[in-house]
Short mmCIF file of C-alpha atoms and ligand atoms in Angstrom, two decimals:
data_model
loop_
_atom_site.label_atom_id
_atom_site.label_comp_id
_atom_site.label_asym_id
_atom_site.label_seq_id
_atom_site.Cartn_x
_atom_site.Cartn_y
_atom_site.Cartn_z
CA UNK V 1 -15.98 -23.31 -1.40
CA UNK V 2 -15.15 -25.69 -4.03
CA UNK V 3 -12.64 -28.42 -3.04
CA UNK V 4 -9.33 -27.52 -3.61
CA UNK V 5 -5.89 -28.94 -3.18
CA UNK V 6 -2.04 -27.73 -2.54
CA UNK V 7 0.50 -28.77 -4.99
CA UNK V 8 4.39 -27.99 -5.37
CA UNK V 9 7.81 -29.13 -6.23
CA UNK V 10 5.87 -30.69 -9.24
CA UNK V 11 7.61 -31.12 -12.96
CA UNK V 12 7.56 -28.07 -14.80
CA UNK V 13 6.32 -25.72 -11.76
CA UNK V 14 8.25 -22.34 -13.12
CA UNK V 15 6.41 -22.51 -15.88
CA UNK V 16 3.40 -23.58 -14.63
CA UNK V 17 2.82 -20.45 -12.37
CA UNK V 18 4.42 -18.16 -15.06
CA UNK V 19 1.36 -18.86 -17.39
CA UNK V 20 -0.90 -17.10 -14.19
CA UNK V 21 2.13 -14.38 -13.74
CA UNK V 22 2.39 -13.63 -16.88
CA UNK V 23 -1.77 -12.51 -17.40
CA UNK V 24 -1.70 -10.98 -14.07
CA UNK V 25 1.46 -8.66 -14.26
CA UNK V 26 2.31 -5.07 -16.10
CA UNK V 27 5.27 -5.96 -18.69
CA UNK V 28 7.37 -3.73 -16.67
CA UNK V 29 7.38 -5.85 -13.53
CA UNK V 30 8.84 -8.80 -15.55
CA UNK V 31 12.09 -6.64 -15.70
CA UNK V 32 13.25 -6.29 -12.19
CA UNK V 33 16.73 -7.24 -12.43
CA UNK V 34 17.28 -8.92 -9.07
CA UNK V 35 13.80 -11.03 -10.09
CA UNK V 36 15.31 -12.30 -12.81
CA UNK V 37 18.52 -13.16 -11.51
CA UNK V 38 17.01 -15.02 -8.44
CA UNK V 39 13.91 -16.37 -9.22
CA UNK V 40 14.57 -20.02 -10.84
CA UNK V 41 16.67 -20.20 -7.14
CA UNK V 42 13.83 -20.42 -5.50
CA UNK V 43 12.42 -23.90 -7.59
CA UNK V 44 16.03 -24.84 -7.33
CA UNK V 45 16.71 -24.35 -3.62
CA UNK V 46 13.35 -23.82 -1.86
CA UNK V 47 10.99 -25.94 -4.52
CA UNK V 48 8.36 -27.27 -1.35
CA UNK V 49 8.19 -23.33 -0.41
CA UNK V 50 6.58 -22.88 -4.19
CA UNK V 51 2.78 -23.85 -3.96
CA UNK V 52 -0.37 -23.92 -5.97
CA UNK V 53 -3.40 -23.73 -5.27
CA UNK V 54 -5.47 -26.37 -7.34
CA UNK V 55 -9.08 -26.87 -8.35
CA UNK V 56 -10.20 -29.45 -11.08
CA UNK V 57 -6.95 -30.28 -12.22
CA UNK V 58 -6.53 -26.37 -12.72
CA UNK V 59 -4.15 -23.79 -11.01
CA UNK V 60 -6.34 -20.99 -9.77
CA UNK V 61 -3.54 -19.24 -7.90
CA UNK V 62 -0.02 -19.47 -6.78
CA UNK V 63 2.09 -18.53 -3.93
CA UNK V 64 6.06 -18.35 -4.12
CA UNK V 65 8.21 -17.54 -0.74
CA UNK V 66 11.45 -18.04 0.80
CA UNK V 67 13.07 -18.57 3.98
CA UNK V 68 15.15 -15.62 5.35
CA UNK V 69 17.13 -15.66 8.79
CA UNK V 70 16.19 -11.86 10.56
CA UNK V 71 17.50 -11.43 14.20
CA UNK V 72 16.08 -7.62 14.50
CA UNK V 73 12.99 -5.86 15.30
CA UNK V 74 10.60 -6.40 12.41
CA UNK V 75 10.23 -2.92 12.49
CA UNK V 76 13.99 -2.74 11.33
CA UNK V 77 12.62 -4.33 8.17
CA UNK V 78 14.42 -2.67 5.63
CA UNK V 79 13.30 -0.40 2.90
CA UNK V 80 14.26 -2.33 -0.23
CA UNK V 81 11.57 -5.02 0.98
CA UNK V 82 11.18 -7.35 -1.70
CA UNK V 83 14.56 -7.55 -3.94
CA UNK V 84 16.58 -7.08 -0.54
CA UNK V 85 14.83 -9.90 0.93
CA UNK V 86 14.86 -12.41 -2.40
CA UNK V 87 18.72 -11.77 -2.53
CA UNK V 88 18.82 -12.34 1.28
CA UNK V 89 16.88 -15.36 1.18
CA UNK V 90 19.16 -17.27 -1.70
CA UNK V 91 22.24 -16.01 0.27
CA UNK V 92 21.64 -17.35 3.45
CA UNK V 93 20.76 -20.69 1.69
CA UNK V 94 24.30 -20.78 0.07
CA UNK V 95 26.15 -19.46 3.09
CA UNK V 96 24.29 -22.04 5.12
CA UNK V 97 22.46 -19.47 7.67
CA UNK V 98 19.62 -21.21 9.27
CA UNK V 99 16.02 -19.29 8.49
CA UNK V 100 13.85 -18.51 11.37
CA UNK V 101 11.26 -17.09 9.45
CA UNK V 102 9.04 -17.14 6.03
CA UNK V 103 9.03 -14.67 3.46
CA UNK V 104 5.74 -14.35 0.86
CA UNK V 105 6.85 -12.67 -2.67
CA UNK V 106 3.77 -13.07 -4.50
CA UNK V 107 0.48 -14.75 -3.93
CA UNK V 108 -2.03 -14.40 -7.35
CA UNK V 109 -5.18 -15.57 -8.03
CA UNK V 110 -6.48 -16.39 -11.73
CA UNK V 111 -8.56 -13.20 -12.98
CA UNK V 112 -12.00 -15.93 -13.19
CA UNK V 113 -10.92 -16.81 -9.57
CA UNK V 114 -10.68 -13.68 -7.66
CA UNK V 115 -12.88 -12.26 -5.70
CA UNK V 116 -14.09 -15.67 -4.07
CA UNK V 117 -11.91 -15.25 -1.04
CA UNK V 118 -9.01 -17.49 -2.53
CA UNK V 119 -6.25 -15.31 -1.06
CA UNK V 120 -6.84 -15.89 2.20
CA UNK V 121 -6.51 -19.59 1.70
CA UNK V 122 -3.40 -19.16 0.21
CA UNK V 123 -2.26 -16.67 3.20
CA UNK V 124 -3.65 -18.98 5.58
CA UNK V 125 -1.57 -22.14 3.95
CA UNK V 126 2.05 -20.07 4.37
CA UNK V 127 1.35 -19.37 7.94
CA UNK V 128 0.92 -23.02 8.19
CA UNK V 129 4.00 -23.97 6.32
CA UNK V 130 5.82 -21.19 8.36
CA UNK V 131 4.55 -23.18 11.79
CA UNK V 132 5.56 -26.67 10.74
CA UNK V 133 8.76 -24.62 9.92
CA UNK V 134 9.15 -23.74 13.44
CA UNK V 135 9.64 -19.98 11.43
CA UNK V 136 8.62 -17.33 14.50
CA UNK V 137 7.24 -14.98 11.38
CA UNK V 138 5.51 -14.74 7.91
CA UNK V 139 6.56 -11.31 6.64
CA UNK V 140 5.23 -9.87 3.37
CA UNK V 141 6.30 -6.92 1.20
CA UNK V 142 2.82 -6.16 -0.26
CA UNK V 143 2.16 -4.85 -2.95
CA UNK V 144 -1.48 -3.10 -2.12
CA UNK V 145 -3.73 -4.14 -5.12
CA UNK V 146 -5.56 -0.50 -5.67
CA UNK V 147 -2.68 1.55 -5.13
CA UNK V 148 -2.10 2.03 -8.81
CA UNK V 149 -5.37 3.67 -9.44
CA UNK V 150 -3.67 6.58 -6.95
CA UNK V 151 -0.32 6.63 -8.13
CA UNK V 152 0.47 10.42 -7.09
CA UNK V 153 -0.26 9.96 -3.00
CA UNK V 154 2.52 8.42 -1.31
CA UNK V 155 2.75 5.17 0.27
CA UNK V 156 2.68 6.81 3.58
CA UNK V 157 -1.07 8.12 3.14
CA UNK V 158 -2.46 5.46 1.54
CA UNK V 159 -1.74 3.25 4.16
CA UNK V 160 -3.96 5.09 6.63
CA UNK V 161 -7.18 4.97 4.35
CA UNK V 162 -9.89 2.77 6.00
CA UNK V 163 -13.56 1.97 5.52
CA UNK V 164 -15.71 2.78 7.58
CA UNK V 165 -15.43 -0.49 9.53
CA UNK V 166 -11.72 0.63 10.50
CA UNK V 167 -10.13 -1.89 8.10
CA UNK V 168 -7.94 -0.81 5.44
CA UNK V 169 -9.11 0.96 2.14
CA UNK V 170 -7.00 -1.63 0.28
CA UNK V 171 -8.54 -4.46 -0.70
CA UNK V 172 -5.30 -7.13 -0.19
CA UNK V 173 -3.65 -4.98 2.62
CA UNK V 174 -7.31 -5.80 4.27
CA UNK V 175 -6.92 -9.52 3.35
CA UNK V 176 -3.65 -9.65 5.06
CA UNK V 177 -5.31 -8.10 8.53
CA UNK V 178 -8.36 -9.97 8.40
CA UNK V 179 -6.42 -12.88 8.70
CA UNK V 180 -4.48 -11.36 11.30
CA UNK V 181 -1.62 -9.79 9.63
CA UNK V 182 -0.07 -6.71 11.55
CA UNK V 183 1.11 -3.57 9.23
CA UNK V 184 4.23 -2.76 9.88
CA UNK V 185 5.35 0.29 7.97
CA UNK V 186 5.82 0.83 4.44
CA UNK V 187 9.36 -0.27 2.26
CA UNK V 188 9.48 2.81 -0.52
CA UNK V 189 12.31 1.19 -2.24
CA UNK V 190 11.02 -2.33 -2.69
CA UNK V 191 11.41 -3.13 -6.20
CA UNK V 192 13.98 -1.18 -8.63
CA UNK V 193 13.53 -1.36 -12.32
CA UNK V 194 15.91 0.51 -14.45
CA UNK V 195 15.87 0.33 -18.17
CA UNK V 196 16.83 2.20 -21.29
CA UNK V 197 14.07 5.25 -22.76
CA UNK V 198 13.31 2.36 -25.50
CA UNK V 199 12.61 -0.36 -23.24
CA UNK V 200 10.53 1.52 -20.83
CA UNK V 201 8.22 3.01 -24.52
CA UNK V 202 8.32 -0.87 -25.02
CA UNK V 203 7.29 -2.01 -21.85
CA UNK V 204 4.71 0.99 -21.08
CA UNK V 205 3.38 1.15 -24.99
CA UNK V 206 4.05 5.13 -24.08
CA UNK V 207 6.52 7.52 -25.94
CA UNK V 208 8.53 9.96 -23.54
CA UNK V 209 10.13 13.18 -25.33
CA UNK V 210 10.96 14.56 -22.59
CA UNK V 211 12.61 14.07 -19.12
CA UNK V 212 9.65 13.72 -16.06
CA UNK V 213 7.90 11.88 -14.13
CA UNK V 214 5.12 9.44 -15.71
CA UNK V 215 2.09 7.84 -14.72
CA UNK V 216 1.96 4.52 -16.06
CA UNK V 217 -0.51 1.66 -16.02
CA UNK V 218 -0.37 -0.53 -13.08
CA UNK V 219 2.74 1.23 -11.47
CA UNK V 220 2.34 2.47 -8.09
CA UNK V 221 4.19 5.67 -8.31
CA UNK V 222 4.86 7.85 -11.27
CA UNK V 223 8.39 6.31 -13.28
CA UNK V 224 10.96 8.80 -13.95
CA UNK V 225 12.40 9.69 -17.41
CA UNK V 226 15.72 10.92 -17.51
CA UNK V 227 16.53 11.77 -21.67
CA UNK V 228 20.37 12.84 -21.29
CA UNK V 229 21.19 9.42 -19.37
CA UNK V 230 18.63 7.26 -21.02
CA UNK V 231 17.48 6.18 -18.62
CA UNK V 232 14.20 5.21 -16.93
CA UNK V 233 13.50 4.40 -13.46
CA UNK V 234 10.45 2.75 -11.84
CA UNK V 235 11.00 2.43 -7.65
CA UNK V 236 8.22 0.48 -6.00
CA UNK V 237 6.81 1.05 -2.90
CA UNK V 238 5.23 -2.03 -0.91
CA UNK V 239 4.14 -2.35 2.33
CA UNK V 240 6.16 -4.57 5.23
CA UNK V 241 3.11 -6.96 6.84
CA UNK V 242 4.37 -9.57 9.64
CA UNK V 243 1.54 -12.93 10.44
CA UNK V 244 3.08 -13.85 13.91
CA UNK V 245 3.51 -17.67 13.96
CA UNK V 246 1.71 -18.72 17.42
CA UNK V 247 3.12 -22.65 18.05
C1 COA U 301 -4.69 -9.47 -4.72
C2 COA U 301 -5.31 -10.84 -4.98
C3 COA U 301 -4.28 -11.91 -4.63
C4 COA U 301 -6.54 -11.02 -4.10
O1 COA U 301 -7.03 -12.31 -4.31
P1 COA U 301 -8.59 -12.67 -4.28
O2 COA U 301 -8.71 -14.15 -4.06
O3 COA U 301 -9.26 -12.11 -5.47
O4 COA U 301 -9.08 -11.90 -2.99
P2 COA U 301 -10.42 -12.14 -2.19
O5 COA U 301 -11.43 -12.85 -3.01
O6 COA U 301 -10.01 -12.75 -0.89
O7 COA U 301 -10.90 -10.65 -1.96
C5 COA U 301 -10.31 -9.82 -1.02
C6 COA U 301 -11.03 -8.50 -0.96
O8 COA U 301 -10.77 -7.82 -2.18
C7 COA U 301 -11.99 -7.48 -2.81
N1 COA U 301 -11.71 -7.51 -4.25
C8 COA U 301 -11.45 -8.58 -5.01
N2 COA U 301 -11.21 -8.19 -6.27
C9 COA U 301 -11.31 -6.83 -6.28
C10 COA U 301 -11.14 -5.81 -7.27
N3 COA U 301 -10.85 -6.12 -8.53
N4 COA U 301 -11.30 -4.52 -6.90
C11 COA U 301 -11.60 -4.19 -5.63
N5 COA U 301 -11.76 -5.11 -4.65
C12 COA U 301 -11.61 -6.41 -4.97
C13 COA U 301 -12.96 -8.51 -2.33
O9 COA U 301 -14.29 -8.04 -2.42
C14 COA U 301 -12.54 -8.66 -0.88
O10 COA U 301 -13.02 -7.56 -0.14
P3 COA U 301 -13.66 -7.71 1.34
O11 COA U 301 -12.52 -7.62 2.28
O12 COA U 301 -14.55 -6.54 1.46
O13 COA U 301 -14.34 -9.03 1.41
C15 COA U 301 -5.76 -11.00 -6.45
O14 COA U 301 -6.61 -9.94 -6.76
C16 COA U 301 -4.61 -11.00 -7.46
O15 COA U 301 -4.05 -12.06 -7.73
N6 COA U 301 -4.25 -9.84 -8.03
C17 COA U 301 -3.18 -9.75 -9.02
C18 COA U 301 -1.82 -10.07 -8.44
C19 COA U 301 -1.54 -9.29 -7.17
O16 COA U 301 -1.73 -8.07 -7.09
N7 COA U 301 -1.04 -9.99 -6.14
C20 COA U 301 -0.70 -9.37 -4.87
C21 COA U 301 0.70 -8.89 -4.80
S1 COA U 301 1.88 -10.21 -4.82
#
C-alpha cells in the first residue's frame, strides 16, 4: 500500500472533494434538496469530521460525516436514512444537543484508485475518529455500489444476496462487514429528489411522454414520472450499517 496521509479542515476543502464528487456521481444525485441546503454546514460546523485521503500530494478519496445524538435502538433507525440524519446532525449542532455517535454520508474513491482496498482505510479512519470521539456508534446509510445494475428488485432482496463465502453480493455493503460493520435493515426513503419533467430529461439525458416508472442510469430504483403534476420523483433506498465503537 502506497503511503498515504489524512487531511481536513484545509483551505478550499468543499471544493476540493467536489472535483472527486462531481466524476463519481449521476447528475441527478447533485439535486437532493436537503443536500444542498445542508451540505456547506458540515465544512462550516463539523470541518475536522471532513477528511481526505491523500497520496502524492493527490486526493484519491474523501469521506464527509457528521455527529448526530440517537438515544434509541439502532434498529429504530429511521427510514429517511440519509437526508433525515444530515438535517438531524446540523440541528442538534445549533440547538446545542451533545452527539454520542458518528454518522458517514459518503466515502468515494477516485475511479484510478478503486479497487485497491482504499475504502476500508477510509472506513477504518471514521471508526477511529468516532473512538477518540468517545461516539458509542459509526452508522452509515449505504448506498450499495451494484444495486443500480438491478434497479427493479427491492432493497429488501438484495440485501440477502451473498457469495458463496456467506458475505454479501454487494461489493461496498461487503466492505462495510469485512471490517466489521453489522447490517441493520434497509432505509427505503433515504434520499428524495423531486424535480420538474424538464429537469429530470436534463438530468437523465432521457425524454418521458408519458407518466411511469423509469429506469435510469445509476438510480437504484426506477424514478416516477407523473405528466399532469410535472413532476418527477426519484426515492432512494440505502441500507442502515452500525461499526460498534469498542473503547
Ligand atoms: C464504493 C467505493 C467507495 C469502494 O471503494 P474501493 O476503494 O474501490 O473499494 P475496495 O478496493 O476496498 O473494493 C471493495 C470490494 O469491491 C470490489 N470492487 C471494486 N470495484 C468494483 C467494481 N467496479 N465492480 C465490482 N466490484 C468492485 C473489490 O474487488 C472488493 O471486493 P472483495 O471484497 O472481493 O475484495 C468506490 O467504488 C466508490 O467511490 N464508488 C463511487 C462512489 C460510491 O458509490 N460511494 C459509496 C456510497 S457513499
Amino acid at each position: 500500500m502506497n503511503n498515504y496521509s489524512f487531511i481536513n479542515n484545509v483551505p478550499d476543502h468543499l471544493q476540493l472533494q467536489d472535483e472527486v464528487t462531481t466524476s463519481l456521481w449521476p447528475e441527478f444525485m447533485m439535486h437532493d434538496p436537503v443536500a444542498n441546503k445542508y451540505w456547506p454546514s458540515l465544512f462550516e460546523f463539523f470541518p475536522e469530521f471532513q477528511i481526505s485521503l491523500v497520496i502524492d500530494n493527490e486526493i484519491v478519496g474523501i469521506a464527509n460525516s457528521i455527529p448526530f445524538h440517537w438515544d434509541r435502538a439502532v434498529n429504530d433507525l429511521p427510514e429517511e436514512g440519509w437526508d433525515w440524519v444530515l438535517k438531524t446532525g446540523v440541528e442538534n449542532y445549533k440547538k446545542d444537543i451533545k452527539p454520542n455517535a458518528l454518522n458517514g454520508l459518503q466515502i468515494s474513491v477516485k475511479k484510478d484508485f478503486q479497487g485497491k482496498g482504499f475504502s476500508s482505510i477510509i472506513v477504518n479512519e471514521l471508526i477511529r475518529i468516532s473512538r477518540i470521539n468517545n461516539f458509542s456508534f459509526l452508522a452509515i446509510p449505504v448506498r450499495p455500489s451494484l444495486k443500480s445494475k438491478y434497479p427493479l428488485t427491492s432493497i429488501d432482496e438484495y440485501i440477502t444476496w451473498q457469495r458463496g463465502d456467506g458475505l454479501p453480493f454487494d461489493p461496498w455493503l461487503r466492505v462495510h462487514v469485512k471490517n466489521g460493520g453489522k447490517i441493520i435493515k434497509p432505509c427505503h426513503k433515504a434520499m428524495y429528489i423531486p424535480g420538474t419533467i424538464k429537469e429530470w430529461e436534463e438530468w437523465t439525458g432521457l425524454k418521458f411522454f408519458q407518466s411511469g416508472k423509469y429506469i435510469v442510469k445509476g438510480a437504484l430504483n426506477p424514478i416516477l414520472i407523473n405528466k399532469d403534476m410535472n413532476l418527477g420523483e426519484y426515492i432512494e433506498p440505502n441500507v442502515w450499517i452500525i461499526h460498534e465503537i469498542e473503547h
